[in-house]
CSV table of C-alpha atoms and ligand atoms in Angstrom, one decimal:
chain,number,residue,atom,x,y,z
A,22,ASN,CA,109.0,110.4,91.2
A,23,GLY,CA,111.8,112.3,89.4
A,24,ALA,CA,109.8,111.3,86.5
A,25,THR,CA,108.0,113.7,84.0
A,26,ALA,CA,105.5,113.7,81.4
A,27,ASP,CA,105.1,116.3,78.5
A,28,ILE,CA,101.1,115.8,78.9
A,29,THR,CA,100.6,116.2,82.3
A,30,ILE,CA,98.2,117.7,84.9
A,31,THR,CA,98.1,121.8,85.0
A,32,VAL,CA,97.4,123.3,88.5
A,33,ARG,CA,94.0,123.4,87.8
A,34,GLY,CA,93.6,119.2,87.8
A,35,SER,CA,95.7,119.0,91.3
A,36,ASP,CA,92.7,121.5,92.8
A,37,TRP,CA,90.1,119.2,91.4
A,38,TYR,CA,91.8,116.5,92.8
A,39,TRP,CA,92.4,118.3,96.1
A,40,ALA,CA,88.1,119.1,95.9
A,41,VAL,CA,87.5,115.1,95.5
A,42,CYS,CA,90.1,114.4,98.1
A,43,ALA,CA,88.5,116.4,100.5
A,44,VAL,CA,84.6,114.8,99.8
A,45,MET,CA,86.1,111.3,99.6
A,46,THR,CA,87.0,112.6,103.3
A,47,VAL,CA,84.4,113.9,104.8
A,48,SER,CA,82.7,110.9,102.8
A,49,THR,CA,84.2,108.4,105.5
A,50,PHE,CA,84.1,110.0,109.0
A,51,ALA,CA,80.1,110.6,107.6
A,52,PHE,CA,79.9,106.7,106.7
A,53,LEU,CA,82.2,105.7,109.9
A,54,GLY,CA,80.3,107.9,112.1
A,55,LEU,CA,77.1,106.2,111.4
A,56,ALA,CA,78.0,103.5,112.4
A,57,MET,CA,78.9,104.3,115.9
A,58,THR,CA,75.1,105.3,115.9
A,59,LYS,CA,74.3,101.6,115.1
A,60,PRO,CA,75.1,98.0,117.6
A,61,ARG,CA,78.1,96.4,116.4
A,62,ASN,CA,76.6,93.5,114.6
A,63,GLN,CA,74.6,95.9,112.2
A,64,ARG,CA,77.7,98.1,111.0
A,65,ILE,CA,78.8,95.4,108.1
A,66,PHE,CA,77.5,98.3,105.2
A,67,HIS,CA,79.0,100.9,107.0
A,68,TYR,CA,82.3,100.1,107.3
A,69,ILE,CA,82.4,98.5,103.5
A,70,THR,CA,81.4,101.7,102.3
A,71,GLY,CA,84.0,104.4,104.6
A,72,GLY,CA,86.7,101.2,103.7
A,73,ILE,CA,85.9,102.7,99.6
A,74,THR,CA,86.1,106.1,100.2
A,75,MET,CA,88.8,106.0,102.2
A,76,VAL,CA,90.9,104.8,100.1
A,77,ALA,CA,89.5,106.7,97.4
A,78,ALA,CA,90.3,109.7,99.7
A,79,ILE,CA,94.4,108.2,99.7
A,80,ALA,CA,94.3,107.9,95.9
A,81,TYR,CA,92.9,111.2,95.5
A,82,PHE,CA,95.8,112.6,97.7
A,83,SER,CA,98.5,110.7,95.8
A,84,MET,CA,96.7,112.0,92.2
A,85,ALA,CA,96.6,115.6,93.6
A,86,SER,CA,99.8,115.8,94.7
A,87,ASN,CA,101.0,114.5,91.3
A,88,LEU,CA,102.1,111.4,92.6
A,89,GLY,CA,101.0,107.4,91.5
A,90,PHE,CA,101.5,108.4,88.0
A,91,THR,CA,104.3,106.7,85.0
A,92,PRO,CA,104.7,108.5,81.4
A,93,ILE,CA,103.7,106.8,79.0
A,94,ALA,CA,105.0,107.0,75.2
A,95,VAL,CA,101.5,108.1,73.1
A,96,GLU,CA,101.7,108.7,69.5
A,97,PHE,CA,99.2,111.1,67.5
A,98,ALA,CA,98.7,112.0,64.3
A,99,ARG,CA,99.5,115.8,64.0
A,100,SER,CA,97.4,118.9,62.1
A,101,ASP,CA,100.4,118.8,59.1
A,102,SER,CA,99.5,115.1,59.4
A,103,ARG,CA,103.2,114.4,61.0
A,104,VAL,CA,102.9,112.0,63.9
A,105,ALA,CA,104.6,113.7,66.8
A,106,GLY,CA,106.2,111.3,69.5
A,107,MET,CA,105.7,112.9,73.9
A,108,ASN,CA,104.8,111.5,77.3
A,109,ARG,CA,101.5,111.0,78.3
A,110,SER,CA,100.7,111.1,82.2
A,111,ILE,CA,98.8,107.4,83.2
A,112,PHE,CA,97.8,107.9,87.4
A,113,TYR,CA,98.4,103.9,87.8
A,114,VAL,CA,97.3,105.0,91.7
A,115,ARG,CA,94.2,105.0,90.0
A,116,TYR,CA,93.8,100.9,89.2
A,117,ILE,CA,95.2,99.9,92.8
A,118,ASP,CA,92.3,102.0,93.8
A,119,TRP,CA,89.9,100.1,92.2
A,120,PHE,CA,91.5,97.0,92.8
A,121,VAL,CA,90.8,97.2,96.4
A,122,THR,CA,87.3,99.4,95.5
A,123,THR,CA,85.4,97.5,92.8
A,124,PRO,CA,85.6,94.4,95.1
A,125,LEU,CA,84.2,96.5,98.1
A,126,LEU,CA,81.5,97.4,95.6
A,127,LEU,CA,80.3,94.5,94.8
A,128,MET,CA,80.1,93.4,98.2
A,129,ASP,CA,78.6,96.0,99.6
A,130,LEU,CA,75.5,95.6,96.0
A,131,LEU,CA,76.0,91.5,96.1
A,132,LEU,CA,75.8,91.3,99.9
A,133,THR,CA,72.3,93.4,99.9
A,134,ALA,CA,71.5,91.0,97.5
A,135,GLY,CA,72.0,87.7,99.8
A,136,MET,CA,74.3,86.2,97.3
A,137,PRO,CA,76.1,82.8,97.8
A,138,TRP,CA,80.3,83.5,99.2
A,139,PRO,CA,81.3,81.7,96.4
A,140,SER,CA,79.0,83.9,93.1
A,141,ILE,CA,80.2,86.7,95.6
A,142,LEU,CA,84.2,85.2,95.1
A,143,TRP,CA,83.5,84.3,92.0
A,144,VAL,CA,82.5,88.1,90.3
A,145,ILE,CA,84.9,89.4,92.3
A,146,LEU,CA,87.7,87.5,90.0
A,147,VAL,CA,86.3,89.0,86.9
A,148,ASP,CA,86.2,92.8,88.7
A,149,TRP,CA,89.6,91.7,89.2
A,150,VAL,CA,90.1,90.9,85.3
A,151,MET,CA,88.8,93.8,84.2
A,152,ILE,CA,91.0,96.5,86.4
A,153,VAL,CA,93.8,94.7,85.4
A,154,THR,CA,93.5,94.8,82.0
A,155,GLY,CA,92.9,98.0,82.2
A,156,LEU,CA,95.9,98.5,84.1
A,157,VAL,CA,98.1,97.0,81.6
A,158,GLY,CA,96.9,98.4,78.8
A,159,ALA,CA,97.1,101.5,79.7
A,160,LEU,CA,100.7,101.1,80.2
A,161,VAL,CA,101.2,99.4,76.5
A,162,THR,CA,102.4,102.1,74.1
A,163,SER,CA,101.6,99.8,71.2
A,164,SER,CA,98.0,99.4,69.3
A,165,TYR,CA,97.9,95.7,72.0
A,166,LYS,CA,96.2,97.9,74.1
A,167,TRP,CA,92.6,97.7,72.8
A,168,GLY,CA,93.2,93.9,73.2
A,169,TYR,CA,93.7,94.3,76.6
A,170,PHE,CA,90.2,97.0,76.7
A,171,ALA,CA,88.7,94.7,74.7
A,172,PHE,CA,88.9,91.5,77.6
A,173,GLY,CA,88.5,94.4,80.4
A,174,CYS,CA,85.0,95.2,78.6
A,175,ALA,CA,84.5,91.3,78.4
A,176,ALA,CA,84.4,91.2,81.5
A,177,MET,CA,82.8,93.7,82.8
A,178,MET,CA,79.9,92.8,80.7
A,179,TYR,CA,79.7,89.6,82.5
A,180,ILE,CA,80.1,91.3,86.3
A,181,PHE,CA,76.9,93.4,84.7
A,182,TYR,CA,74.6,90.3,83.4
A,183,GLN,CA,75.2,88.9,87.4
A,184,LEU,CA,73.9,92.6,89.0
A,185,ALA,CA,70.9,92.4,85.9
A,186,TRP,CA,70.2,89.4,86.1
A,187,GLU,CA,71.6,87.1,89.0
A,188,ALA,CA,71.7,89.4,91.7
A,189,ARG,CA,68.4,91.2,91.3
A,190,ILE,CA,66.8,87.9,90.7
A,191,HIS,CA,67.9,87.5,94.7
A,192,ALA,CA,67.0,90.1,95.4
A,193,ASN,CA,63.7,90.3,95.1
A,194,HIS,CA,63.3,87.3,96.2
A,195,LEU,CA,64.2,88.3,99.8
A,196,GLY,CA,62.1,90.9,99.7
A,197,ASN,CA,60.6,93.8,98.2
A,198,ASP,CA,62.4,96.4,100.0
A,199,ILE,CA,65.5,94.7,99.5
A,200,GLY,CA,64.6,94.2,95.8
A,201,ARG,CA,64.0,98.0,95.8
A,202,VAL,CA,67.3,99.6,97.2
A,203,PHE,CA,69.3,96.8,95.2
A,204,LEU,CA,67.9,97.9,92.0
A,205,MET,CA,68.2,101.7,92.8
A,206,CYS,CA,72.3,101.5,93.5
A,207,GLY,CA,72.4,98.5,90.5
A,208,THR,CA,71.1,101.0,88.2
A,209,LEU,CA,73.7,103.7,89.3
A,210,THR,CA,75.9,101.0,89.0
A,211,LEU,CA,75.1,99.8,86.0
A,212,VAL,CA,75.0,103.5,84.7
A,213,VAL,CA,78.0,104.8,86.5
A,214,TRP,CA,80.3,101.9,85.2
A,215,LEU,CA,79.7,102.1,81.8
A,216,CYS,CA,80.9,105.5,81.8
A,217,TYR,CA,84.3,104.0,82.6
A,218,PRO,CA,86.2,102.4,79.7
A,219,ILE,CA,84.2,105.2,77.7
A,220,ALA,CA,86.7,107.8,79.8
A,221,TRP,CA,89.7,105.2,79.4
A,222,GLY,CA,89.5,105.3,76.1
A,223,VAL,CA,89.2,109.0,74.9
A,224,ALA,CA,92.3,109.3,78.1
A,225,GLU,CA,94.6,106.0,79.0
A,226,GLY,CA,93.0,105.0,76.0
A,227,GLY,CA,92.7,107.3,72.5
A,228,ASN,CA,94.9,110.8,74.3
A,229,ILE,CA,92.6,112.5,73.0
A,230,ILE,CA,91.6,114.4,76.0
A,231,ALA,CA,93.7,116.0,78.5
A,232,PRO,CA,94.9,114.8,81.7
A,233,ASP,CA,93.2,117.5,83.6
A,234,SER,CA,90.1,117.0,81.6
A,235,GLU,CA,90.7,113.0,82.3
A,236,ALA,CA,90.6,114.5,86.1
A,237,VAL,CA,87.3,115.5,85.9
A,238,PHE,CA,85.8,112.6,83.7
A,239,TYR,CA,87.2,110.0,86.3
A,240,GLY,CA,86.6,112.3,89.4
A,241,ILE,CA,82.8,113.1,88.7
A,242,LEU,CA,82.1,109.1,87.9
A,243,ASP,CA,84.2,108.1,91.6
A,244,LEU,CA,81.5,110.7,93.3
A,245,LEU,CA,78.8,109.3,91.8
A,246,ALA,CA,80.5,105.7,92.0
A,247,LYS,CA,81.9,105.9,96.0
A,248,PRO,CA,79.8,108.6,97.9
A,249,VAL,CA,76.5,109.1,96.1
A,250,PHE,CA,76.2,105.6,96.0
A,251,GLY,CA,77.5,105.0,99.3
A,252,ALA,CA,75.5,106.7,101.0
A,253,MET,CA,72.2,105.4,98.6
A,254,LEU,CA,72.6,102.2,99.7
A,255,ILE,CA,73.3,102.8,103.8
A,256,PHE,CA,69.7,104.9,103.8
A,257,GLY,CA,68.3,102.5,101.9
A,258,HIS,CA,69.7,99.6,104.8
A,259,ARG,CA,68.0,101.9,107.0
A,260,ASN,CA,65.1,99.5,108.3
A,261,ILE,CA,66.9,95.7,107.1
A,262,GLU,CA,67.9,94.3,109.6
A,263,PRO,CA,71.5,92.2,108.1
A,264,ALA,CA,70.5,88.8,109.5
A,265,ARG,CA,67.7,89.2,106.5
A,266,LEU,CA,70.9,89.0,104.2
A,267,GLY,CA,72.3,85.9,106.3
A,268,LEU,CA,75.0,88.7,107.7
B,16,LIG,C1,88.6,99.7,82.6
B,16,LIG,C2,89.3,99.9,81.6
B,16,LIG,C3,89.0,98.2,80.5
B,16,LIG,C4,87.4,97.7,80.1
B,16,LIG,C5,87.0,98.5,81.3
B,16,LIG,C6,87.5,99.3,82.2
B,16,LIG,C7,86.5,99.5,83.5
B,16,LIG,C8,86.5,100.1,85.0
B,16,LIG,C9,85.8,100.2,85.5
B,16,LIG,C10,86.0,100.8,86.4
B,16,LIG,C11,85.1,101.3,88.2
B,16,LIG,C12,85.9,101.9,88.9
B,16,LIG,C13,85.0,102.5,89.9
B,16,LIG,C14,85.6,103.6,91.1
B,16,LIG,C15,85.1,103.1,92.2
B,16,LIG,O1,84.4,104.6,92.1
B,16,LIG,C16,89.5,99.0,83.7
B,16,LIG,C17,88.5,101.4,82.3
B,16,LIG,C18,85.5,97.6,80.8
B,16,LIG,C19,84.2,100.1,85.4
B,16,LIG,C20,83.6,102.2,90.5
């Protein structure tokens, strides 16, 4: 990758990305190790969740190595009120990660709620709209990027509605224990996912925070959305037979 950017991560940002990569790797072995303690027909949530952290570990390996980015022209007002042009590193590899992992996270939740597969597929298609509009918006240099951002936010609101209403009610019908684990993991998801467009707005979108700060912001969100969420979900399923969910 011979591309360079003026506004990019430093060695500190890289170290932080390595640290997150390590957590994702350890989590993957933990989730897949736990799968081995279960009979084969009781492992679906371990595999989905271990797959999520495995993909994230590779994405973080890329970003820690300062790969998987492309320089994008950004303009910002200088203190002398002239406009300066520079290139910012945009880590498109994030969106490849999210394209794979956010549907898996939604499957973790929607399968827990026992939702029928056509509903799950539809929510995943809307999720793909959210991720792809975010990617295109991040690569667009003009203010049209905010148009893509708006489409992505609308898609996210629809996903939130599906989780907070349709799926929550469905989960409660399956039993108190299932309703409880769905409520715990669903609430974490709503709170954490809502922070992603905020991070996007100040990083890729508005170029307000430095790429190192972007690394910390998205890194904390990814740790909550993947290993912390996954541990809660798998713990919550400890007494729930997949057969009760139609799995
Ligand atoms: C973007 C920008 C466009 C508008 C919206 C976004 C939301 C992204 C989300 C990402 C979630 C990622 C997760 C990753 C895995 O851990 C694409 C930033 C709404 C919600 C959970």
